[in-house]
């Protein structure tokens, strides 16, 4: 491990104004003056990415994904350059680099590209010149030299991938909350900051909607043993450590329910009246996979007379593509009817201790049922249980599950 290499990532709100960019510059200069080699990964300023998406949507409902990446990657370049200017203005030395200049190579799945390799040569040579290195987050380059982006929230993944390539001491993710909480602190004011989480718990929290960390960032960290420290960019408090917890205090690791997450960015597609015969589900999901659509939950009901119904959920941003694929399949697979429901949400409970505690699912279902919240789909794996419910009741569901599993401040 290179003890003196530190990677810090600052999210959109943390670089949302010039004042904030100047504060980040101060942090970078301070860390450098303490003898560290410093890499800073930045997101686009504030709501820039949303604004760019909005601009494109005024022209097209289904813009080419390659062009969207060309467009969205500009946001991170702006904040990277401004931060380098701010550091230089304060008397420090800095250079900003985009994904291409660093050598962050990805596959060619535009708008959701996966990092394949990160070169360290350019960054190391900039360290040797005495520079703080600023890396534009969220972007990479394909073999054909096309610009890609890594999916919403992807700057976290840039930071972790760079930390892995440099074998850095750890990767600090600076954001607008003090760490990872028992649930979104902007929804439940009694949420508690968690001190340490295992990679697996954080993976489940991230994949079920706790957007505080990008899922791929956690996967990368787990695979490469990168320790992540999620903390606030507005104070110096210690945040949450995401690491291998195998050798830590048993009790810490085995919280039955460590956190509650929710995801309102999903839609449910239901397919009615399809023939109940082998191979149909495979054909349906193969076509969706070809269009790079990830499926989350799936429920199949087999009715009478060999007719089945399948419901599944996908991400909101895949809806237009998904609709197109389904229309094409309607004929091919003799589907009677397709329904799209955008008013759903998913609520999940996560905890490593669930593995050895029976009754957790039952407790979750009765907490929801007691308040008349109808469960439409369920999925479980060893450390997570998720339910699809009506979107309008999701925040209420998060609050009541947070309370039911004793995560509220008062109870602890
Ligand atoms: P950044 O712009 O710094 O990447 P994000 O908006 O992507 O920040 O992530 C931080 C936000 O994640 C918080 O403001 C909070 O609303 C949300 N969040 C959701 N679940 C959690 C959780 N369990 N712990 C902390 N924050 C959470
Ligand atoms: N700017 C991108 C987004 O808003 C990436 C990121 O912030 O991590 O999703
Ligand atoms: Mg983020």
CSV table of C-alpha atoms and ligand atoms in Angstrom, one decimal:
chain,number,residue,atom,x,y,z
A,1,UNK,CA,0.0,0.0,0.0
A,2,UNK,CA,1.2,3.5,-0.8
A,3,UNK,CA,0.6,5.1,2.5
A,4,UNK,CA,1.0,8.6,1.3
A,5,UNK,CA,-1.4,8.5,-1.6
A,6,UNK,CA,-4.9,9.8,-0.8
A,7,UNK,CA,-7.8,9.8,-3.2
A,8,UNK,CA,-10.7,12.2,-2.3
A,9,UNK,CA,-13.9,12.6,-4.2
A,10,UNK,CA,-16.2,15.6,-4.0
A,11,UNK,CA,-19.9,15.2,-5.1
A,12,UNK,CA,-22.1,17.7,-7.0
A,13,UNK,CA,-23.2,19.7,-3.9
A,14,UNK,CA,-19.7,19.8,-2.6
A,15,UNK,CA,-18.5,21.7,-5.7
A,16,UNK,CA,-21.8,23.4,-6.4
A,17,UNK,CA,-20.6,26.9,-6.1
A,18,UNK,CA,-17.3,28.8,-6.6
A,19,UNK,CA,-17.1,29.3,-2.9
A,20,UNK,CA,-17.3,25.5,-2.3
A,21,UNK,CA,-14.7,24.8,-5.0
A,22,UNK,CA,-12.4,27.2,-3.2
A,23,UNK,CA,-13.0,25.2,0.1
A,24,UNK,CA,-12.1,21.9,-1.7
A,25,UNK,CA,-9.0,23.6,-3.0
A,26,UNK,CA,-8.0,24.4,0.7
A,27,UNK,CA,-8.6,20.8,1.7
A,28,UNK,CA,-6.5,19.5,-1.2
A,29,UNK,CA,-3.6,22.0,-0.4
A,30,UNK,CA,-3.7,21.1,3.3
A,31,UNK,CA,-3.5,17.3,2.6
A,32,UNK,CA,-0.7,17.9,0.2
A,33,UNK,CA,1.2,20.0,2.7
A,34,UNK,CA,0.9,17.1,5.2
A,35,UNK,CA,3.1,15.1,2.8
A,36,UNK,CA,0.5,13.2,0.8
A,37,UNK,CA,0.2,12.7,-2.9
A,38,UNK,CA,-3.3,13.8,-3.6
A,39,UNK,CA,-5.8,12.9,-6.2
A,40,UNK,CA,-9.2,14.6,-6.3
A,41,UNK,CA,-12.1,13.3,-8.3
A,42,UNK,CA,-14.9,15.7,-8.8
A,43,UNK,CA,-18.5,15.5,-9.9
A,44,UNK,CA,-20.2,18.1,-12.1
A,45,UNK,CA,-21.3,21.3,-10.2
A,46,UNK,CA,-24.7,21.1,-8.5
A,47,UNK,CA,-27.4,20.0,-10.9
A,48,UNK,CA,-25.4,20.4,-14.1
A,49,UNK,CA,-25.9,16.8,-15.2
A,50,UNK,CA,-29.7,17.1,-14.8
A,51,UNK,CA,-29.6,20.4,-16.7
A,52,UNK,CA,-27.7,18.8,-19.6
A,53,UNK,CA,-30.2,15.9,-19.7
A,54,UNK,CA,-33.0,18.4,-19.7
A,55,UNK,CA,-31.4,20.3,-22.7
A,56,UNK,CA,-31.2,17.1,-24.7
A,57,UNK,CA,-34.7,16.1,-23.8
A,58,UNK,CA,-36.0,19.3,-25.5
A,59,UNK,CA,-34.7,17.9,-28.7
A,60,UNK,CA,-35.3,14.2,-28.5
A,61,UNK,CA,-37.1,11.6,-26.4
A,62,UNK,CA,-34.5,9.0,-27.2
A,63,UNK,CA,-31.2,10.7,-27.9
A,64,UNK,CA,-28.3,8.5,-29.1
A,65,UNK,CA,-26.5,7.2,-26.0
A,66,UNK,CA,-23.1,8.0,-27.4
A,67,UNK,CA,-24.0,11.7,-27.9
A,68,UNK,CA,-25.5,11.8,-24.3
A,69,UNK,CA,-22.1,10.7,-23.0
A,70,UNK,CA,-20.3,13.3,-25.1
A,71,UNK,CA,-22.7,15.9,-23.6
A,72,UNK,CA,-22.8,14.7,-19.9
A,73,UNK,CA,-19.0,14.3,-19.6
A,74,UNK,CA,-18.5,18.0,-20.1
A,75,UNK,CA,-20.0,18.7,-16.6
A,76,UNK,CA,-17.1,17.0,-14.8
A,77,UNK,CA,-14.5,18.7,-17.0
A,78,UNK,CA,-15.8,22.1,-15.9
A,79,UNK,CA,-15.5,21.4,-12.2
A,80,UNK,CA,-12.1,19.7,-12.6
A,81,UNK,CA,-10.6,22.7,-14.5
A,82,UNK,CA,-12.2,25.2,-12.0
A,83,UNK,CA,-10.7,23.3,-9.1
A,84,UNK,CA,-7.2,23.3,-10.7
A,85,UNK,CA,-7.5,27.0,-11.3
A,86,UNK,CA,-8.6,27.5,-7.6
A,87,UNK,CA,-5.7,25.5,-6.3
A,88,UNK,CA,-3.2,27.4,-8.5
A,89,UNK,CA,-4.7,30.7,-7.5
A,90,UNK,CA,-4.1,29.8,-3.8
A,91,UNK,CA,-0.4,29.1,-4.5
A,92,UNK,CA,-0.7,25.3,-4.9
A,93,UNK,CA,0.2,23.2,-7.9
A,94,UNK,CA,-2.5,21.2,-9.7
A,95,UNK,CA,-3.3,19.7,-13.0
A,96,UNK,CA,-6.8,18.5,-14.2
A,97,UNK,CA,-7.2,15.5,-16.4
A,98,UNK,CA,-10.2,14.0,-18.1
A,99,UNK,CA,-10.8,10.2,-18.4
A,100,UNK,CA,-8.9,9.9,-21.7
A,101,UNK,CA,-5.8,11.7,-20.3
A,102,UNK,CA,-5.7,9.5,-17.3
A,103,UNK,CA,-6.3,6.3,-19.3
A,104,UNK,CA,-9.6,5.1,-17.8
A,105,UNK,CA,-10.7,2.5,-20.2
A,106,UNK,CA,-14.3,1.2,-20.2
A,107,UNK,CA,-16.6,-1.0,-22.2
A,108,UNK,CA,-18.8,0.6,-24.8
A,109,UNK,CA,-22.1,0.5,-22.9
A,110,UNK,CA,-22.8,4.3,-23.3
A,111,UNK,CA,-24.4,5.9,-20.2
A,112,UNK,CA,-23.7,2.9,-18.0
A,113,UNK,CA,-20.1,2.0,-19.0
A,114,UNK,CA,-18.0,-0.3,-16.8
A,115,UNK,CA,-14.4,0.6,-16.0
A,116,UNK,CA,-12.0,-2.1,-17.3
A,117,UNK,CA,-8.6,-0.6,-16.4
A,118,UNK,CA,-7.1,2.5,-15.1
A,119,UNK,CA,-3.5,3.5,-16.0
A,120,UNK,CA,-1.5,5.1,-13.3
A,121,UNK,CA,1.5,6.4,-15.3
A,122,UNK,CA,0.2,9.9,-16.0
A,123,UNK,CA,-1.0,10.4,-12.4
A,124,UNK,CA,2.3,9.2,-11.0
A,125,UNK,CA,4.3,11.5,-13.4
A,126,UNK,CA,2.2,14.4,-12.2
A,127,UNK,CA,2.9,13.5,-8.6
A,128,UNK,CA,6.6,13.6,-9.5
A,129,UNK,CA,6.2,17.2,-10.8
A,130,UNK,CA,4.6,18.1,-7.4
A,131,UNK,CA,1.1,18.4,-8.7
A,132,UNK,CA,-2.2,17.7,-7.0
A,133,UNK,CA,-4.0,15.6,-9.6
A,134,UNK,CA,-7.7,16.3,-10.4
A,135,UNK,CA,-9.5,13.7,-12.2
A,136,UNK,CA,-12.9,14.4,-13.9
A,137,UNK,CA,-15.3,11.8,-12.5
A,138,UNK,CA,-18.0,9.8,-14.2
A,139,UNK,CA,-16.2,9.3,-17.5
A,140,UNK,CA,-13.9,7.0,-19.4
A,141,UNK,CA,-12.9,6.0,-22.9
A,142,UNK,CA,-13.6,3.0,-25.1
A,143,UNK,CA,-11.1,1.1,-27.2
A,144,UNK,CA,-12.4,3.2,-30.2
A,145,UNK,CA,-11.6,6.4,-28.3
A,146,UNK,CA,-15.3,7.3,-27.7
A,147,UNK,CA,-16.2,9.0,-24.5
A,148,UNK,CA,-18.4,7.0,-22.1
A,149,UNK,CA,-20.1,7.8,-18.8
A,150,UNK,CA,-20.4,5.4,-15.9
A,151,UNK,CA,-24.1,5.8,-14.9
A,152,UNK,CA,-25.6,8.3,-12.5
A,153,UNK,CA,-23.5,8.8,-9.4
A,154,UNK,CA,-20.5,7.3,-11.2
A,155,UNK,CA,-17.9,9.7,-10.0
A,156,UNK,CA,-17.7,7.5,-6.8
A,157,UNK,CA,-16.6,4.7,-9.0
A,158,UNK,CA,-13.9,6.8,-10.7
A,159,UNK,CA,-12.5,7.6,-7.3
A,160,UNK,CA,-12.4,4.1,-6.1
A,161,UNK,CA,-11.0,2.7,-9.4
A,162,UNK,CA,-8.2,5.3,-9.2
A,163,UNK,CA,-7.5,4.5,-5.6
A,164,UNK,CA,-7.3,0.8,-6.5
A,165,UNK,CA,-4.9,1.5,-9.4
A,166,UNK,CA,-2.6,3.6,-7.2
A,167,UNK,CA,-3.0,1.2,-4.3
A,168,UNK,CA,-3.9,4.2,-2.2
A,169,UNK,CA,-4.3,4.2,1.6
A,170,UNK,CA,-8.0,4.8,1.3
A,171,UNK,CA,-10.6,6.6,-0.7
A,172,UNK,CA,-12.5,9.4,0.9
A,173,UNK,CA,-15.9,10.2,-0.5
A,174,UNK,CA,-16.9,13.7,0.6
A,175,UNK,CA,-20.6,14.4,0.3
A,176,UNK,CA,-23.5,16.5,1.7
A,177,UNK,CA,-24.2,14.2,4.7
A,178,UNK,CA,-22.0,13.0,7.5
A,179,UNK,CA,-21.7,9.4,6.3
A,180,UNK,CA,-23.8,6.4,5.6
A,181,UNK,CA,-26.9,6.5,7.9
A,182,UNK,CA,-29.4,3.8,9.0
A,183,UNK,CA,-31.6,5.3,6.3
A,184,UNK,CA,-31.7,8.5,4.2
A,185,UNK,CA,-31.2,11.3,6.8
A,186,UNK,CA,-33.1,13.6,4.5
A,187,UNK,CA,-36.2,11.4,4.9
A,188,UNK,CA,-35.9,10.3,8.5
A,189,UNK,CA,-34.4,12.9,10.8
A,190,UNK,CA,-33.7,10.3,13.5
A,191,UNK,CA,-31.5,8.3,11.2
A,192,UNK,CA,-28.1,7.3,12.8
A,193,UNK,CA,-24.7,7.5,11.3
A,194,UNK,CA,-23.2,4.0,10.9
A,195,UNK,CA,-19.6,3.7,12.0
A,196,UNK,CA,-18.5,0.7,10.0
A,197,UNK,CA,-20.2,-1.3,7.3
A,198,UNK,CA,-19.0,-4.5,5.5
A,199,UNK,CA,-18.7,-4.3,1.7
A,200,UNK,CA,-21.6,-6.7,1.4
A,201,UNK,CA,-24.0,-4.6,3.5
A,202,UNK,CA,-23.0,-1.5,1.6
A,203,UNK,CA,-23.4,-3.4,-1.7
A,204,UNK,CA,-27.0,-4.2,-0.8
A,205,UNK,CA,-27.7,-0.7,0.5
A,206,UNK,CA,-26.4,0.8,-2.7
A,207,UNK,CA,-28.1,-1.6,-5.0
A,208,UNK,CA,-31.4,-1.0,-3.3
A,209,UNK,CA,-31.4,2.8,-3.6
A,210,UNK,CA,-29.2,4.4,-0.9
A,211,UNK,CA,-27.6,6.7,-3.5
A,212,UNK,CA,-24.9,7.9,-1.1
A,213,UNK,CA,-22.5,5.5,-2.9
A,214,UNK,CA,-22.5,4.2,-6.5
A,215,UNK,CA,-23.0,0.5,-6.6
A,216,UNK,CA,-20.0,-0.1,-8.9
A,217,UNK,CA,-17.8,1.8,-6.6
A,218,UNK,CA,-18.6,-0.6,-3.8
A,219,UNK,CA,-18.1,-3.6,-6.1
A,220,UNK,CA,-14.7,-2.2,-7.1
A,221,UNK,CA,-13.7,-1.5,-3.5
A,222,UNK,CA,-14.7,-5.0,-2.5
A,223,UNK,CA,-12.8,-6.7,-5.4
A,224,UNK,CA,-9.6,-4.6,-4.8
A,225,UNK,CA,-9.7,-4.2,-1.0
A,226,UNK,CA,-10.1,-0.4,-1.2
A,227,UNK,CA,-11.1,1.0,2.2
A,228,UNK,CA,-13.8,3.8,1.7
A,229,UNK,CA,-14.4,6.6,4.1
A,230,UNK,CA,-17.7,8.4,3.4
A,231,UNK,CA,-17.8,11.8,5.2
A,232,UNK,CA,-19.1,15.3,5.0
A,233,UNK,CA,-17.4,18.0,2.9
A,234,UNK,CA,-18.8,20.6,5.2
A,235,UNK,CA,-17.1,19.5,8.5
A,236,UNK,CA,-14.2,17.4,9.8
A,237,UNK,CA,-16.3,14.8,11.5
A,238,UNK,CA,-15.4,11.1,11.1
A,239,UNK,CA,-17.8,9.5,8.7
A,240,UNK,CA,-18.5,5.9,7.8
A,241,UNK,CA,-15.9,3.3,7.0
A,242,UNK,CA,-16.7,0.6,4.4
A,243,UNK,CA,-14.2,-2.2,4.7
A,244,UNK,CA,-13.7,-5.9,5.3
A,245,UNK,CA,-15.3,-6.5,8.7
A,246,UNK,CA,-14.4,-10.2,9.0
A,247,UNK,CA,-11.8,-9.5,11.7
A,248,UNK,CA,-13.8,-6.9,13.5
A,249,UNK,CA,-16.0,-7.1,16.6
A,250,UNK,CA,-18.7,-9.6,15.9
A,251,UNK,CA,-21.5,-7.5,17.3
A,252,UNK,CA,-20.8,-4.6,14.9
A,253,UNK,CA,-20.9,-6.8,11.9
A,254,UNK,CA,-24.0,-8.7,12.9
A,255,UNK,CA,-26.6,-6.0,13.2
A,256,UNK,CA,-29.8,-7.8,12.2
A,257,UNK,CA,-31.0,-4.8,10.3
A,258,UNK,CA,-28.3,-2.2,9.7
A,259,UNK,CA,-30.3,0.0,7.4
A,260,UNK,CA,-33.4,0.8,5.4
A,261,UNK,CA,-33.3,1.9,1.8
A,262,UNK,CA,-35.7,2.9,-0.8
A,263,UNK,CA,-35.8,3.4,-4.6
A,264,UNK,CA,-38.4,5.5,-6.4
A,265,UNK,CA,-36.5,5.3,-9.6
A,266,UNK,CA,-38.2,2.0,-10.8
A,267,UNK,CA,-41.1,1.1,-13.0
A,268,UNK,CA,-43.0,-2.2,-13.2
A,269,UNK,CA,-43.8,-3.8,-16.5
A,270,UNK,CA,-46.4,-6.5,-16.4
A,271,UNK,CA,-46.9,-8.9,-19.3
A,272,UNK,CA,-50.3,-10.7,-19.4
A,273,UNK,CA,-51.5,-13.7,-21.3
A,274,UNK,CA,-48.3,-15.3,-22.5
A,275,UNK,CA,-48.1,-19.0,-23.2
A,276,UNK,CA,-46.8,-21.0,-20.2
A,277,UNK,CA,-44.1,-23.0,-22.0
A,278,UNK,CA,-40.4,-23.5,-21.6
A,279,UNK,CA,-38.2,-20.8,-23.1
A,280,UNK,CA,-40.6,-17.9,-23.1
A,281,UNK,CA,-39.2,-16.2,-20.1
A,282,UNK,CA,-35.7,-16.7,-21.5
A,283,UNK,CA,-36.7,-15.0,-24.8
A,284,UNK,CA,-38.3,-12.1,-23.0
A,285,UNK,CA,-35.3,-11.4,-20.8
A,286,UNK,CA,-32.7,-12.1,-23.5
A,287,UNK,CA,-34.2,-9.3,-25.6
A,288,UNK,CA,-34.1,-6.9,-22.7
A,289,UNK,CA,-30.5,-7.9,-21.8
A,290,UNK,CA,-29.5,-7.2,-25.5
A,291,UNK,CA,-30.8,-3.7,-25.1
A,292,UNK,CA,-28.6,-3.4,-21.9
A,293,UNK,CA,-31.6,-3.2,-19.6
A,294,UNK,CA,-31.0,-4.5,-16.1
A,295,UNK,CA,-34.0,-6.3,-14.5
A,296,UNK,CA,-34.4,-6.0,-10.8
A,297,UNK,CA,-37.4,-8.0,-9.4
A,298,UNK,CA,-39.3,-10.6,-11.2
A,299,UNK,CA,-42.6,-12.3,-10.3
A,300,UNK,CA,-44.3,-15.0,-12.4
A,301,UNK,CA,-47.9,-16.2,-12.0
A,302,UNK,CA,-49.1,-19.3,-13.7
A,303,UNK,CA,-52.8,-19.1,-14.4
A,304,UNK,CA,-55.2,-21.7,-15.8
A,305,UNK,CA,-55.1,-23.1,-19.3
A,306,UNK,CA,-51.4,-22.7,-19.8
A,307,UNK,CA,-51.4,-18.9,-19.7
A,308,UNK,CA,-48.9,-17.1,-17.5
A,309,UNK,CA,-48.3,-13.5,-16.4
A,310,UNK,CA,-44.9,-12.0,-15.6
A,311,UNK,CA,-44.1,-8.7,-13.9
A,312,UNK,CA,-40.7,-7.2,-13.5
A,313,UNK,CA,-39.1,-4.0,-12.6
A,314,UNK,CA,-36.5,-1.9,-14.4
A,315,UNK,CA,-34.9,1.5,-13.9
A,316,UNK,CA,-36.9,4.6,-14.9
A,317,UNK,CA,-34.3,5.7,-17.4
A,318,UNK,CA,-34.6,2.4,-19.3
A,319,UNK,CA,-38.3,2.8,-19.7
A,320,UNK,CA,-38.3,4.2,-23.3
A,321,UNK,CA,-35.9,1.5,-24.5
A,322,UNK,CA,-37.9,-1.1,-22.5
A,323,UNK,CA,-41.2,0.0,-24.0
A,324,UNK,CA,-39.7,-0.4,-27.5
A,325,UNK,CA,-38.3,-3.9,-26.8
A,326,UNK,CA,-41.7,-5.0,-25.4
A,327,UNK,CA,-43.7,-3.6,-28.3
A,328,UNK,CA,-41.5,-5.7,-30.6
A,329,UNK,CA,-41.9,-8.8,-28.5
A,330,UNK,CA,-45.6,-8.5,-28.2
A,331,UNK,CA,-46.2,-10.1,-31.6
A,332,UNK,CA,-43.3,-12.5,-31.5
A,333,UNK,CA,-44.3,-14.1,-28.1
A,334,UNK,CA,-48.1,-13.9,-28.5
A,335,UNK,CA,-48.4,-11.6,-25.5
A,336,UNK,CA,-52.0,-10.4,-25.0
A,337,UNK,CA,-51.4,-7.3,-23.0
A,338,UNK,CA,-48.5,-5.2,-21.5
A,339,UNK,CA,-49.0,-2.8,-18.7
A,340,UNK,CA,-46.5,-0.2,-17.4
A,341,UNK,CA,-46.8,1.1,-13.9
A,342,UNK,CA,-44.7,4.1,-13.0
A,343,UNK,CA,-46.2,4.6,-9.6
A,344,UNK,CA,-44.3,2.0,-7.7
A,345,UNK,CA,-41.3,2.1,-5.3
A,346,UNK,CA,-39.1,-0.4,-3.6
A,347,UNK,CA,-38.4,-0.4,0.1
A,348,UNK,CA,-35.6,-2.7,1.5
A,349,UNK,CA,-34.1,-3.7,4.8
A,350,UNK,CA,-30.4,-4.8,4.9
A,351,UNK,CA,-28.3,-6.5,7.5
A,352,UNK,CA,-25.7,-9.2,7.8
A,353,UNK,CA,-27.3,-10.5,11.0
A,354,UNK,CA,-30.4,-11.5,9.0
A,355,UNK,CA,-28.7,-14.7,7.9
A,356,UNK,CA,-29.0,-16.1,11.4
A,357,UNK,CA,-32.2,-14.5,12.6
A,358,UNK,CA,-35.5,-16.1,11.5
A,359,UNK,CA,-38.6,-14.0,11.4
A,360,UNK,CA,-37.1,-10.8,10.0
A,361,UNK,CA,-39.2,-11.0,6.8
A,362,UNK,CA,-42.3,-11.7,8.8
A,363,UNK,CA,-41.6,-8.6,11.0
A,364,UNK,CA,-41.1,-6.5,7.9
A,365,UNK,CA,-44.4,-7.6,6.2
A,366,UNK,CA,-46.4,-7.1,9.4
A,367,UNK,CA,-45.0,-3.7,10.0
A,368,UNK,CA,-46.2,-2.7,6.5
A,369,UNK,CA,-49.4,-4.7,6.6
A,370,UNK,CA,-50.4,-3.2,10.0
A,371,UNK,CA,-50.5,0.2,8.3
A,372,UNK,CA,-52.4,-1.0,5.3
A,373,UNK,CA,-49.4,-0.8,3.0
A,374,UNK,CA,-50.0,-3.4,0.3
A,375,UNK,CA,-46.9,-5.5,-0.8
A,376,UNK,CA,-46.9,-6.1,-4.6
A,377,UNK,CA,-43.6,-7.9,-5.1
A,378,UNK,CA,-41.1,-9.4,-2.7
A,379,UNK,CA,-37.5,-10.5,-3.2
A,380,UNK,CA,-35.0,-11.8,-0.7
A,381,UNK,CA,-31.4,-12.8,-0.5
A,382,UNK,CA,-29.3,-13.7,2.6
A,383,UNK,CA,-28.9,-10.1,3.8
A,384,UNK,CA,-31.6,-8.1,2.1
A,385,UNK,CA,-35.4,-8.2,1.9
A,386,UNK,CA,-37.2,-5.9,-0.6
A,387,UNK,CA,-40.8,-5.1,-1.2
A,388,UNK,CA,-42.5,-3.2,-4.0
A,389,UNK,CA,-45.2,-0.9,-2.8
A,390,UNK,CA,-47.1,2.2,-4.1
A,391,UNK,CA,-44.8,5.1,-4.6
A,392,UNK,CA,-47.0,7.5,-2.6
A,393,UNK,CA,-46.4,5.5,0.6
A,394,UNK,CA,-42.7,4.9,0.3
A,395,UNK,CA,-41.5,7.5,2.7
A,396,UNK,CA,-44.0,6.5,5.3
A,397,UNK,CA,-42.8,2.8,4.8
A,398,UNK,CA,-39.2,3.8,5.3
A,399,UNK,CA,-40.0,5.7,8.6
A,400,UNK,CA,-42.1,2.8,10.0
A,401,UNK,CA,-39.5,0.1,9.1
A,402,UNK,CA,-36.7,2.3,10.6
A,403,UNK,CA,-38.8,2.5,13.8
A,404,UNK,CA,-39.9,-1.2,13.7
A,405,UNK,CA,-36.3,-2.4,13.6
A,406,UNK,CA,-35.2,-0.1,16.4
A,407,UNK,CA,-33.0,2.1,14.3
A,408,UNK,CA,-34.4,5.4,15.6
A,409,UNK,CA,-32.1,7.5,17.8
A,410,UNK,CA,-34.4,7.4,20.8
A,411,UNK,CA,-34.4,3.6,20.9
A,412,UNK,CA,-30.7,3.1,20.7
B,1,LIG,P1,-23.0,13.4,-4.0
B,1,LIG,O1,-23.5,14.5,-4.9
B,1,LIG,O2,-22.0,13.9,-3.0
B,1,LIG,O3,-22.5,12.2,-4.8
B,1,LIG,P2,-25.5,12.1,-3.5
B,1,LIG,O4,-26.7,12.9,-3.6
B,1,LIG,O5,-25.2,11.2,-4.7
B,1,LIG,O6,-24.2,13.0,-3.2
B,1,LIG,O7,-25.6,11.2,-2.2
B,1,LIG,C1,-25.8,11.8,-1.0
B,1,LIG,C2,-27.3,11.6,-0.6
B,1,LIG,O8,-27.6,10.3,-0.5
B,1,LIG,C3,-27.7,12.3,0.7
B,1,LIG,O9,-27.9,13.6,0.6
B,1,LIG,C4,-28.9,11.5,1.1
B,1,LIG,O10,-30.1,12.2,0.8
B,1,LIG,C5,-28.8,10.2,0.2
B,1,LIG,N1,-28.9,9.0,1.0
B,1,LIG,C6,-29.8,8.0,0.7
B,1,LIG,N2,-29.7,7.0,1.6
B,1,LIG,C7,-28.7,7.3,2.4
B,1,LIG,C8,-28.1,6.7,3.6
B,1,LIG,N3,-28.4,5.5,4.0
B,1,LIG,N4,-27.1,7.4,4.2
B,1,LIG,C9,-26.7,8.6,3.8
B,1,LIG,N5,-27.2,9.2,2.8
B,1,LIG,C10,-28.2,8.6,2.1
B,2,LIG,N1,-22.5,14.1,-12.4
B,2,LIG,C1,-22.9,12.7,-12.5
B,2,LIG,C2,-24.3,12.6,-11.9
B,2,LIG,O1,-24.9,13.6,-11.5
B,2,LIG,C3,-22.0,11.8,-11.8
B,2,LIG,C4,-21.8,12.0,-10.3
B,2,LIG,O2,-22.2,13.0,-9.8
B,2,LIG,O3,-21.2,11.1,-9.6
B,2,LIG,O4,-24.9,11.5,-11.9
B,3,LIG,MG1,-23.4,10.6,-5.6
